[in-house]
Coordinates of C-alpha atoms and ligand atoms in Angstrom, one line a residue:
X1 CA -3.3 53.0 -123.3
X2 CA -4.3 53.9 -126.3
X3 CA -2.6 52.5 -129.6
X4 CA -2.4 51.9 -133.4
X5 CA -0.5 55.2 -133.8
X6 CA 1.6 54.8 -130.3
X7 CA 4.9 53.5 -130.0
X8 CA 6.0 51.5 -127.0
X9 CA 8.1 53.0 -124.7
X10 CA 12.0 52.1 -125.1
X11 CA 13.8 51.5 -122.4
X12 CA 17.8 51.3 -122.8
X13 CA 20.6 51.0 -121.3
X14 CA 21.9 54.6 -120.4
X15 CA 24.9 53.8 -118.5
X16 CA 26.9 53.0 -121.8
X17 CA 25.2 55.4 -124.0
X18 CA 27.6 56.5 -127.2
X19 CA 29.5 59.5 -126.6
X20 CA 31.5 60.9 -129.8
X21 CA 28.4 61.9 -131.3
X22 CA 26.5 62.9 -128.1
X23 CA 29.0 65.0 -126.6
X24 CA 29.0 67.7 -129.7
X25 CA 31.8 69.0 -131.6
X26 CA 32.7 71.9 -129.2
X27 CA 35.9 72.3 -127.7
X28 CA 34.8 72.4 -124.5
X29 CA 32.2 69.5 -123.8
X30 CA 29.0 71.0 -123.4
X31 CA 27.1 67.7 -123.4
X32 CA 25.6 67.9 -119.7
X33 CA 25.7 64.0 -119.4
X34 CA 29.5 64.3 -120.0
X35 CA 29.5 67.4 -117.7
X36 CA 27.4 65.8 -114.5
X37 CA 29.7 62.6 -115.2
X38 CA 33.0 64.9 -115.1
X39 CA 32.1 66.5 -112.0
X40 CA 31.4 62.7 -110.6
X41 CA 34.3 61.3 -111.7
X42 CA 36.0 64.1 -110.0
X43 CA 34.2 64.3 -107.1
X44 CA 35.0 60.5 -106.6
X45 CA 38.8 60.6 -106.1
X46 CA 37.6 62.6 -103.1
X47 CA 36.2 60.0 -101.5
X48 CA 37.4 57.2 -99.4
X49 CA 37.0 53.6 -101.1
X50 CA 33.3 51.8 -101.0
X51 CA 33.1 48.4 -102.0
X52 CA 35.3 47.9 -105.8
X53 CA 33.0 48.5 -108.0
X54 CA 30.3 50.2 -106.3
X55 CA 31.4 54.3 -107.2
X56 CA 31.0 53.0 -111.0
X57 CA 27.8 51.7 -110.5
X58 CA 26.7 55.4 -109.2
X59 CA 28.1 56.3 -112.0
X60 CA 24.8 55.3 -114.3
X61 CA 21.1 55.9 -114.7
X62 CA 19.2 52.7 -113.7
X63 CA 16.3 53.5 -116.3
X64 CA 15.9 55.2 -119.6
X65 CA 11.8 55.6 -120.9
X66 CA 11.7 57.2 -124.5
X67 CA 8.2 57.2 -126.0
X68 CA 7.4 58.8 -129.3
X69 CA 3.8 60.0 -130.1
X70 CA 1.7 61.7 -132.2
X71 CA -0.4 64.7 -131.2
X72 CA -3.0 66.3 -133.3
X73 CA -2.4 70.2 -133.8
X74 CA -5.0 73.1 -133.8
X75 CA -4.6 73.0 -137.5
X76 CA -5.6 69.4 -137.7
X77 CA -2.3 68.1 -138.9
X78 CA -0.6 65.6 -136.9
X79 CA 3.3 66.0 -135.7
X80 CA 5.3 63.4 -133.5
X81 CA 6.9 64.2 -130.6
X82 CA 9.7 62.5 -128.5
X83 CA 9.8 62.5 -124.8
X84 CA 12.2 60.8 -122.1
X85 CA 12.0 59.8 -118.5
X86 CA 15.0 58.5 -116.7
X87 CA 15.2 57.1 -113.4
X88 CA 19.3 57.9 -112.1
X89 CA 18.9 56.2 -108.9
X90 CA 16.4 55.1 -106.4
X91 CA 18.6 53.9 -103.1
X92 CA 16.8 56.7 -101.0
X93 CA 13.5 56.3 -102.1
X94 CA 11.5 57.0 -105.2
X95 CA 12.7 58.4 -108.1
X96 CA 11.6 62.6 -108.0
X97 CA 12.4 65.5 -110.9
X98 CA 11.0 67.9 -113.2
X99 CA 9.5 67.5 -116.5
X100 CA 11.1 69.9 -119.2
X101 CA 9.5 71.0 -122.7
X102 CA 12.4 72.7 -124.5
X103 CA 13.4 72.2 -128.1
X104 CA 16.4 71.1 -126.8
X105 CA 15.8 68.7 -124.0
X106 CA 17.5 65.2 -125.2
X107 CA 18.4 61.7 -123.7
X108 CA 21.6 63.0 -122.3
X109 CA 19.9 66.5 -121.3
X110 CA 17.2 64.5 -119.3
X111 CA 20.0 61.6 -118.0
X112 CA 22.3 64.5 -116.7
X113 CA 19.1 66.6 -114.9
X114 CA 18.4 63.2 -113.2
X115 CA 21.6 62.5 -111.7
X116 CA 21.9 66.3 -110.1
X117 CA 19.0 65.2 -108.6
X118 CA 19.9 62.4 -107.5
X119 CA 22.4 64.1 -105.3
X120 CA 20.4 66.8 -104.3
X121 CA 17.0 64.8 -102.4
X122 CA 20.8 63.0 -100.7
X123 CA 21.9 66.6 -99.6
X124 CA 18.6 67.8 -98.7
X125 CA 17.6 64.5 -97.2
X126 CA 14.6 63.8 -98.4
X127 CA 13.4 59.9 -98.7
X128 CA 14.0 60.2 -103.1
X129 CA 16.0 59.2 -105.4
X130 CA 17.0 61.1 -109.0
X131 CA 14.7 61.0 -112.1
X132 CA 13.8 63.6 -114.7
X133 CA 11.7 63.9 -117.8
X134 CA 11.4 66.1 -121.1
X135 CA 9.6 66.5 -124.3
X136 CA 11.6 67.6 -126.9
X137 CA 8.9 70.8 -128.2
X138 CA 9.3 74.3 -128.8
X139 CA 6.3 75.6 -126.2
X140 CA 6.5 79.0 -127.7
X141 CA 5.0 77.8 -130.8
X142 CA 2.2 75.7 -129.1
X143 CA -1.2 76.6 -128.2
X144 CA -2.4 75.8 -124.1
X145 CA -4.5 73.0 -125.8
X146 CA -1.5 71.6 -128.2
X147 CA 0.6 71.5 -124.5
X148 CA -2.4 70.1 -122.6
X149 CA -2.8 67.3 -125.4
X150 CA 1.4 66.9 -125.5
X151 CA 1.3 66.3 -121.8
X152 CA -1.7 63.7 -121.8
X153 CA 0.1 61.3 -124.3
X154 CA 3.8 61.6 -122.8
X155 CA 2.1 60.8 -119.5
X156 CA -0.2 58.1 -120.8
X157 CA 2.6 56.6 -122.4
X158 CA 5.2 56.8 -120.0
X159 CA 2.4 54.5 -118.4
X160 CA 3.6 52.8 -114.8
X161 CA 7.0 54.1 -115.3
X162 CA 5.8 57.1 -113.2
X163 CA 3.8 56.3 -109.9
X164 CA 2.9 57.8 -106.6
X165 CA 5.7 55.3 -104.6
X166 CA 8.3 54.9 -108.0
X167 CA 8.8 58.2 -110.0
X168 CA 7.5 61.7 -109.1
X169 CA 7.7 64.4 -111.8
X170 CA 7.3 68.1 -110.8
X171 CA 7.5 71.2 -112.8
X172 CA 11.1 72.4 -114.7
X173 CA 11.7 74.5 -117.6
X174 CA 8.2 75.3 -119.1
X175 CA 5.9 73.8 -117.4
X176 CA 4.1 74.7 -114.3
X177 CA 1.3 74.1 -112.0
X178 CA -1.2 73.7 -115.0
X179 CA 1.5 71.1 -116.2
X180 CA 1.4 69.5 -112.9
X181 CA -2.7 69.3 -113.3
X182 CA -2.9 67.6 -116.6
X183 CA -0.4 65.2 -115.5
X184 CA -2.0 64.2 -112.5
X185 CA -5.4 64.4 -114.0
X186 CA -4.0 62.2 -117.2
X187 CA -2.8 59.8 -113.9
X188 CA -5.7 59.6 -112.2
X189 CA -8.1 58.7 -115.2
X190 CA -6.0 55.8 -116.1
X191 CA -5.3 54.7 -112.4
X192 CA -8.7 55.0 -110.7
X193 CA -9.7 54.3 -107.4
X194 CA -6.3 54.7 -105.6
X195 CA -5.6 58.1 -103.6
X196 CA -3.2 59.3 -106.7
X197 CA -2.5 62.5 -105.9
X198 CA 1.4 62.2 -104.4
X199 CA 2.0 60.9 -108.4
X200 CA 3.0 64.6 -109.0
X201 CA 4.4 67.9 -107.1
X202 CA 3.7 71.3 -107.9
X203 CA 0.1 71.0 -108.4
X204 CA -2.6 73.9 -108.0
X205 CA -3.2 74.7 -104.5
X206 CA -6.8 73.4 -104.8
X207 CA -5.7 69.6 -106.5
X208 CA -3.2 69.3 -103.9
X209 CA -0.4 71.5 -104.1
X210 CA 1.6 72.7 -101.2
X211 CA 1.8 76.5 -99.8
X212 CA 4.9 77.7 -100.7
X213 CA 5.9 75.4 -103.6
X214 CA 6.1 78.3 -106.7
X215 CA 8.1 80.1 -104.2
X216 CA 10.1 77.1 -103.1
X217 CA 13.1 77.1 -105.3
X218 CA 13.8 80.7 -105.0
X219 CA 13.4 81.0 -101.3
X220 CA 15.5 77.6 -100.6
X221 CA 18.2 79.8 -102.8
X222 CA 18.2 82.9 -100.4
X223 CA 18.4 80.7 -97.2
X224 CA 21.4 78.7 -98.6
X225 CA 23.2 81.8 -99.9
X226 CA 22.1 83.5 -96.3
X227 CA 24.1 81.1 -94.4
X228 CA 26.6 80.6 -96.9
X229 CA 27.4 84.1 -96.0
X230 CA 26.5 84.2 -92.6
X231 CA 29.3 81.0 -92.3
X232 CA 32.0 83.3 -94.1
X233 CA 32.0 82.0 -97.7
X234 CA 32.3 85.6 -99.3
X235 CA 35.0 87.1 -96.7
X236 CA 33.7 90.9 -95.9
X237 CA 29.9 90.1 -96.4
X238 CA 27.7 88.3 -94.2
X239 CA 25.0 89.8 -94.9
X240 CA 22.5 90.5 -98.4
X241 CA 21.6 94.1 -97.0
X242 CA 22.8 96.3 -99.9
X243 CA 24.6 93.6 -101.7
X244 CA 24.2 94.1 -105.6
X245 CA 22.7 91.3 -107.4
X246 CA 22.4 90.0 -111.1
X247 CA 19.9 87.4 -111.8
X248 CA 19.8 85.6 -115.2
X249 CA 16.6 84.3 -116.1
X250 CA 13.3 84.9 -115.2
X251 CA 10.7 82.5 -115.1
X252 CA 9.3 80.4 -112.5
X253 CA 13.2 80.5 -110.8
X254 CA 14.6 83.6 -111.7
X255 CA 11.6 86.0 -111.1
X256 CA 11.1 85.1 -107.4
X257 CA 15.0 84.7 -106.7
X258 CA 14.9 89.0 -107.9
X259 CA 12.1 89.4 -105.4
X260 CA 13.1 87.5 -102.8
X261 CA 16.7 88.7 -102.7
X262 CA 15.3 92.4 -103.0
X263 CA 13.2 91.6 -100.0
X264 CA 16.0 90.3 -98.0
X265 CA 18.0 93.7 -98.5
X266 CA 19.6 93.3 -101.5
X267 CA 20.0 95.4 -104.7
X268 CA 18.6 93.3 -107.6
X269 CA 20.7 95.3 -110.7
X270 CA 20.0 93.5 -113.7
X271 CA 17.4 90.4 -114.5
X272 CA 17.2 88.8 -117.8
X273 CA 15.1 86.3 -120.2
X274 CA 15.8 84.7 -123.6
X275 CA 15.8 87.5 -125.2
X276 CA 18.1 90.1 -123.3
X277 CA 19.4 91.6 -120.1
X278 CA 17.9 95.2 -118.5
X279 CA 20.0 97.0 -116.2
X280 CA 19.2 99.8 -113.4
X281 CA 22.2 100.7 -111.5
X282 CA 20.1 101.7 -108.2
X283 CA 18.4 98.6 -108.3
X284 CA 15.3 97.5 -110.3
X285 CA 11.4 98.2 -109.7
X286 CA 10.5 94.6 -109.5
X287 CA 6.8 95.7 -109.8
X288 CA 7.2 97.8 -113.0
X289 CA 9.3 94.5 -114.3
X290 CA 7.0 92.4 -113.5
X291 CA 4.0 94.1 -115.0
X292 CA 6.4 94.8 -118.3
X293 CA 6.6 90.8 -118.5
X294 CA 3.1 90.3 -118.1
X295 CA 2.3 92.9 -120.8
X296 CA 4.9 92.2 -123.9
X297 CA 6.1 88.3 -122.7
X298 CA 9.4 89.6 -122.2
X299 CA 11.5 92.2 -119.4
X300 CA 13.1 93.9 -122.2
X301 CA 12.1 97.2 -123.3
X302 CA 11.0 98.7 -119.5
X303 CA 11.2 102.2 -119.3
X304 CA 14.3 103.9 -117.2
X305 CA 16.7 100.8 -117.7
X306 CA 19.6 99.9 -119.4
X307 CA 19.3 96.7 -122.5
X308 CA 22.1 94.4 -122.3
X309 CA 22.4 91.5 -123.9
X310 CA 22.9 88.1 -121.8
X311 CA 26.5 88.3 -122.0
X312 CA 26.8 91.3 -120.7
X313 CA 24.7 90.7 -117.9
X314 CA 27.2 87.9 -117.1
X315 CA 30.0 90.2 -116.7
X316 CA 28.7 92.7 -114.9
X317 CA 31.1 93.5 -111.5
X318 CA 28.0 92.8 -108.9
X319 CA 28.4 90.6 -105.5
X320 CA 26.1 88.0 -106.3
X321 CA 25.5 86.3 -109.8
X322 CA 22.6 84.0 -109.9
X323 CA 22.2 82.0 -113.0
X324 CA 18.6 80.7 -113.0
X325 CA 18.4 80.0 -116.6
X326 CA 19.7 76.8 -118.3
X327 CA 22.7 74.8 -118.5
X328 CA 26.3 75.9 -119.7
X329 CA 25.8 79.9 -119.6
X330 CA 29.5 80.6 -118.0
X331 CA 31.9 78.2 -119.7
X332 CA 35.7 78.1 -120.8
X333 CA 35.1 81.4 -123.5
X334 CA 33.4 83.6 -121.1
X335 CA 34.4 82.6 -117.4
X336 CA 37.6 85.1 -117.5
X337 CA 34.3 87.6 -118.0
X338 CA 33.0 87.1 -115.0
X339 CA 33.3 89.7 -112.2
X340 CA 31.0 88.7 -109.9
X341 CA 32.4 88.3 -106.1
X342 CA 30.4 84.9 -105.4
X343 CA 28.2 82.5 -107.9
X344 CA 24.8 80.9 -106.4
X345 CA 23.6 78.3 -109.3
X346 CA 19.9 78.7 -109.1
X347 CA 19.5 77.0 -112.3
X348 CA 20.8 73.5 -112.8
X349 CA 24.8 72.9 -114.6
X350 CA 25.1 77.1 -115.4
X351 CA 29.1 76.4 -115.1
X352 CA 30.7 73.8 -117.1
X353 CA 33.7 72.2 -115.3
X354 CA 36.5 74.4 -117.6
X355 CA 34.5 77.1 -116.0
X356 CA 35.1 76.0 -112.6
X357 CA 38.4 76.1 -112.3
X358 CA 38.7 79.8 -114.3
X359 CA 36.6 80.6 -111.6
X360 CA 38.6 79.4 -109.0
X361 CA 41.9 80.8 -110.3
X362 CA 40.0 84.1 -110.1
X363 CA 39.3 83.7 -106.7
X364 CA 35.4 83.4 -107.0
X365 CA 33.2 80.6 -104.9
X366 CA 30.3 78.5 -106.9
X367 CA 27.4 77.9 -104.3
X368 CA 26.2 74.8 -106.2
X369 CA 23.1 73.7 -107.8
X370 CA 22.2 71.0 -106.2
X371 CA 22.5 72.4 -103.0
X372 CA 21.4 76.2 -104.4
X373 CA 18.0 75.0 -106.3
X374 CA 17.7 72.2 -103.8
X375 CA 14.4 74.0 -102.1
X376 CA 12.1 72.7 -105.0
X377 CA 12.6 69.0 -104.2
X378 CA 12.2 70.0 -100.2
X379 CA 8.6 71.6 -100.7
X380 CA 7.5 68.9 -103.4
X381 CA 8.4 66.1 -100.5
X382 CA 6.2 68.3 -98.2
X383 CA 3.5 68.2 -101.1
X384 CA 3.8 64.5 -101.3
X385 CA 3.7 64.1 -97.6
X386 CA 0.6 66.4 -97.3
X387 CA -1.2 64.0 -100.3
X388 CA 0.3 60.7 -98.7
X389 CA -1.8 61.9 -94.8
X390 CA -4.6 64.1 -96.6
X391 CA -3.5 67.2 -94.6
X392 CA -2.8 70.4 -95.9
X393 CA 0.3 72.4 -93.7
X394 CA 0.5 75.7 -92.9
X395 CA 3.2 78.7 -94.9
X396 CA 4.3 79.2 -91.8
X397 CA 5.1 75.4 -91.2
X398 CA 6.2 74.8 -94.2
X399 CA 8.8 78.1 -93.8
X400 CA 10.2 76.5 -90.3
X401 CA 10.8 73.3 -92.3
X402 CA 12.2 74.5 -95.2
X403 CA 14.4 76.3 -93.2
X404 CA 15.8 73.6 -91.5
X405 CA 17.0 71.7 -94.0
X406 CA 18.3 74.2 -96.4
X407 CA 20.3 75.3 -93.4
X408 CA 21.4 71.9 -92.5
X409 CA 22.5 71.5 -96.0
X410 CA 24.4 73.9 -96.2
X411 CA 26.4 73.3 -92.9
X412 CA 26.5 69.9 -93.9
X413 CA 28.6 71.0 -96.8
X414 CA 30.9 73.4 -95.5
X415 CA 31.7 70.9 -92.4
X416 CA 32.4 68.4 -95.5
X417 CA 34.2 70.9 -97.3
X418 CA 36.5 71.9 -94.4
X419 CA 36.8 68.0 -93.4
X420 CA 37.9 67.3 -96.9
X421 CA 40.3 69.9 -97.2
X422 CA 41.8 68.8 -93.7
X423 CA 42.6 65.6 -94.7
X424 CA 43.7 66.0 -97.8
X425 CA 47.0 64.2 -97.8
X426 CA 45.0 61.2 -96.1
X427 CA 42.4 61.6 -99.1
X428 CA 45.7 61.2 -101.6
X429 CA 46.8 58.7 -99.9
X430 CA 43.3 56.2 -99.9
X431 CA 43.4 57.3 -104.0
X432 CA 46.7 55.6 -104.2
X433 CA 44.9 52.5 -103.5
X434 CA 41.5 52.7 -104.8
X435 CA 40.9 50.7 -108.4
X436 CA 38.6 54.0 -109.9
X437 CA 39.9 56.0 -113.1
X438 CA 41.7 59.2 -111.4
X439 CA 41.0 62.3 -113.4
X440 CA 42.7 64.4 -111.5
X441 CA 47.0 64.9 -111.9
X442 CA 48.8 62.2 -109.6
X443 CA 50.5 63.6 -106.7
X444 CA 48.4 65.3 -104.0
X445 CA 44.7 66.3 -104.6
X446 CA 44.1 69.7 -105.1
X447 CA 41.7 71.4 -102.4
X448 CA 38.0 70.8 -103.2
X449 CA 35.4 73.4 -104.1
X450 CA 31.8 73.6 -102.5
X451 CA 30.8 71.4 -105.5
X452 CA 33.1 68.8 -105.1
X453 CA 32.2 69.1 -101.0
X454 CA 28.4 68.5 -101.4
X455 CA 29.2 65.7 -104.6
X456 CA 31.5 63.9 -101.8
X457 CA 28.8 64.2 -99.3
X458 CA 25.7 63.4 -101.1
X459 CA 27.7 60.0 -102.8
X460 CA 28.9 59.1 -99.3
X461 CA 25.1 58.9 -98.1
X462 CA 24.0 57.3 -101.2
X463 CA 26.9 54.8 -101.1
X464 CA 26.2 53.7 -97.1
X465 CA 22.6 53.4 -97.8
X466 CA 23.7 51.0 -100.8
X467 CA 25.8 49.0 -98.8
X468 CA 23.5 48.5 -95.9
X469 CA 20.4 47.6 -97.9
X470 CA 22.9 45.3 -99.9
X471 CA 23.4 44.3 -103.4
X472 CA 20.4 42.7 -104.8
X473 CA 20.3 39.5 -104.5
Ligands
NAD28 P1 11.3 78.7 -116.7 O1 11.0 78.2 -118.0 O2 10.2 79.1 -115.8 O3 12.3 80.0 -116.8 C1 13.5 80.0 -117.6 C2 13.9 81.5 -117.8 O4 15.1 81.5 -118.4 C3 12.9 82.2 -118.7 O5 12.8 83.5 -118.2 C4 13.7 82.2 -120.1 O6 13.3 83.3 -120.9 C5 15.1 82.4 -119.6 N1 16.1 82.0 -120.5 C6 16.1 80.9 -121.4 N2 17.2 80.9 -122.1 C7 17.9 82.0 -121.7 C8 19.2 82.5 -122.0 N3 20.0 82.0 -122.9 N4 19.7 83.6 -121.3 C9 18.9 84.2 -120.4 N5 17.7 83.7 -120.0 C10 17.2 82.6 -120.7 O7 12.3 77.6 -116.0 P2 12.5 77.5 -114.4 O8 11.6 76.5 -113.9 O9 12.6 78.8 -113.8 O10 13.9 76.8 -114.4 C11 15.2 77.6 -114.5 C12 16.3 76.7 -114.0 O11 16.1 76.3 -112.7 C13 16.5 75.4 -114.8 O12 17.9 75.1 -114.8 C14 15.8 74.4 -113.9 O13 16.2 73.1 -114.1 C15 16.2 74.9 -112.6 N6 15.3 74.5 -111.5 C16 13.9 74.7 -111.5 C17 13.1 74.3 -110.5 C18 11.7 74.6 -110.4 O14 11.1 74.3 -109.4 N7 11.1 75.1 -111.5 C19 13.7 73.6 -109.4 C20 15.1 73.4 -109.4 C21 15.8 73.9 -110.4

């Protein structure tokens, strides 16, 4: 690694990070590492008591990595640059989670993304545990080779922290499959002679990248919301033929969640990006929005539609709202907003808690991010499996697969749902007696919500894998 100007990687103890200061000055918490911790801690009175001590210990990201480096710009100055890996748990197998470059990506940003993930791999069962990464950077204002040398230092310095059998990064939030090449390229010069491609996901079909990974996310969406209405989550539609849908975001999630969904029979409204909403109330030409992107960066401004801004695309009455954007979008001052019949959280933490339970009053079901998005993390294991054998599967293989466990997922949360709300008394009761902090009222639990179904479930495997390994020593 190289030196005079680098600075060691820090490595802390996130688990009892500060919090005042963190969490923001809001009056609803908007800190996502408060948020993903909320939804634990509530999720946790749900379930029956593991060994004392052992829900708590869930509770906190093993590792925290925080390197700071300099980067030379195009101009020839020099500006520093902070990035972050955290490792949230690794009981399952290998830590595995995107890498973000967003001016606003953070320790508690990065520490929250890695704990959804965490319990996603559990719901989607695949052998991995939850890590994520970030550079704090503002990619709009970069050049391709200011990102290209940005990604060879975080990854340099993040050193052995990352690794083909410990950590797995993929793409997130601006960054993509060229990401995913510099990384592993940056890998595999300073790691030679070992078979190093399984050290990332997401890769370029011809470095190792799996058929059907851009796509993976989005399609992993429409099977879980296809079954979610198949089993009767949105009484009176079972079906996406002619249901009218409103997608928020469009980038590597949202754009092929609008196509997919239109391809499956659905009427795909009004799609957005940072900077506005465009509306088209007999549906949008995907191809026409598509080519309007490619042409001015942004989907605003296409001829024969309707601007909006994002919070009006929020409240428009539509059956399907899929946030595939960023965290916090529907939150305690614009949840009453809402008119959308069912929410599928494509991106990861679009409703804050308060939002939840507006939304719940209002009689509108939240299919869940880490089951919704949980499609990405299935394909990258099949890109890591494929590296791992040298083989390369088919789409159609891949499809099957994909398939399988998105719909086994899903079951697995409404059967954990309805098991849950069956037993709730039973559920109250086991509180009574267990040691961790309630945050819910005393007296009888309140039914749960699909979130608090597939947090229940995924702890539950995470916990009995934990206890049967053992506590080390
Ligand atoms: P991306 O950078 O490719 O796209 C993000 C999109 O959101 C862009 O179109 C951007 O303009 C838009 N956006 C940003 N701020 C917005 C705002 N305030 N209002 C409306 N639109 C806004 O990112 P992505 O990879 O598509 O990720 C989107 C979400 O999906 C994130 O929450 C991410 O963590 C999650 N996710 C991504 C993957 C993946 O494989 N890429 C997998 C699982 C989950």
């Amino acid at each position: 690694m190289e030196n005079s100007s680098s600075t060691p990687p820090t490595v802390d103890e996130p688990g009892v990070a500060n919090t005042e200061q963190q969490i923001g000055d809001s009056a609803e918490q908007l800190n996502p590492y408060y948020i993903v911790r909320q939804q634990f801690d509530h999720a946790a009175c749900y379930i029956a008591p593991l060994q004392r001590g052992l829900i708590e210990d869930l509770r906190c990201p093993r590792r925290l990595v925080t390197v700071s480096f300099p980067v030379e710009m195009d101009d020839g100055s020099v500006e520093s640059f902070v990035g972050y890996r955290v490792l949230h748990n690794r009981t399952r197998g290998p830590g595995k989670g995107g890498v973000r470059y967003h001016p606003e990506v953070s320790a508690d940003h990065v520490r929250a993304l890695a704990m959804w993930m965490t319990w996603k791999c559990a719901l989607v069962e695949v052998p991995f545990g939850g890590a994520k990464g970030g550079v704090t950077c503002d990619p709009k204002q970069l050049s391709e080779a200011e990102l290209r040398r940005i990604t060879r230092r975080y990854i340099t310095d993040l050193g052995d922290n990352i690794g083909p059998y410990t950590d797995i990064p993929a793409p997130d939030v601006n960054t993509n499959s060229r990401t995913m090449a510099w990384i592993y390229d940056t890998y595999d010069i300073t790691h030679p002679g070992d078979n190093n491609l399984p050290v990332v996901t997401g890769k370029p079909l011809d470095i190792g990248g799996s058929a059907g990974r851009e796509l993976a996310t989005a399609r992993g969406c429409l099977l879980v919301t296809e079954r979610a209405l198949e089993q009767g989550v949105l009484p009176g539609l079972e079906q996406l033929t002619g249901a009218t849908v409103v997608v928020q975001g469009y980038g590597n999630v949202g754009q092929g969640v609008a196509q997919l969904f239109q391809k499956a029979g659905a009427k795909v409204q009004a799609v957005s990006d940072s900077r506005g909403a465009i509306y088209a109330d007999d549906g949008l030409d995907l191809v026409a929005v598509d080519q309007h992107k490619a042409a001015t960066g942004s989907v605003v401004g296409l001829a024969d539609t309707l601007t909006l801004t994002n919070e009006e695309l929020l409240a428009l009455p539509c059956d399907l709202l899929i946030p595939s954007a960023l965290e916090n979008q529907i939150r305690a001052d614009n949840a009453r907003t809402i008119r959308a019949r069912l929410i599928v959280e494509a991106a990861n933490g679009p409703c804050t808690p308060a939002a939840d339970a507006i939304l719940a009053e209002k009689g509108i079901a939240v299919i869940p991010d880490i089951l919704a998005n949980a499609g990405g993390v299935t394909v990258s294991y099949f890109e890591w499996t494929q590296n791992i054998d040298h083989e390369r599967w088919e789409i159609e293989q891949i499809a099957a697969r994909l398939k399988f466990r998105m719909v086994q997922a899903t079951d697995a949360v409404l059967d954990e749902l309805a098991r849950i709300n069956g037993n709730l008394d039973q559920i109250s009761a086991a509180l009574a007696t267990e040691r961790h902090k309630r945050v819910v009222p005393e007296g009888p639990l309140p039914p749960a919500d699909l979130r608090t179904a597939a947090h229940v479930l995924a702890i539950r495997r995470i916990g009995s894998v934990l206890l049967e390994r053992g506590i080390w020593p």
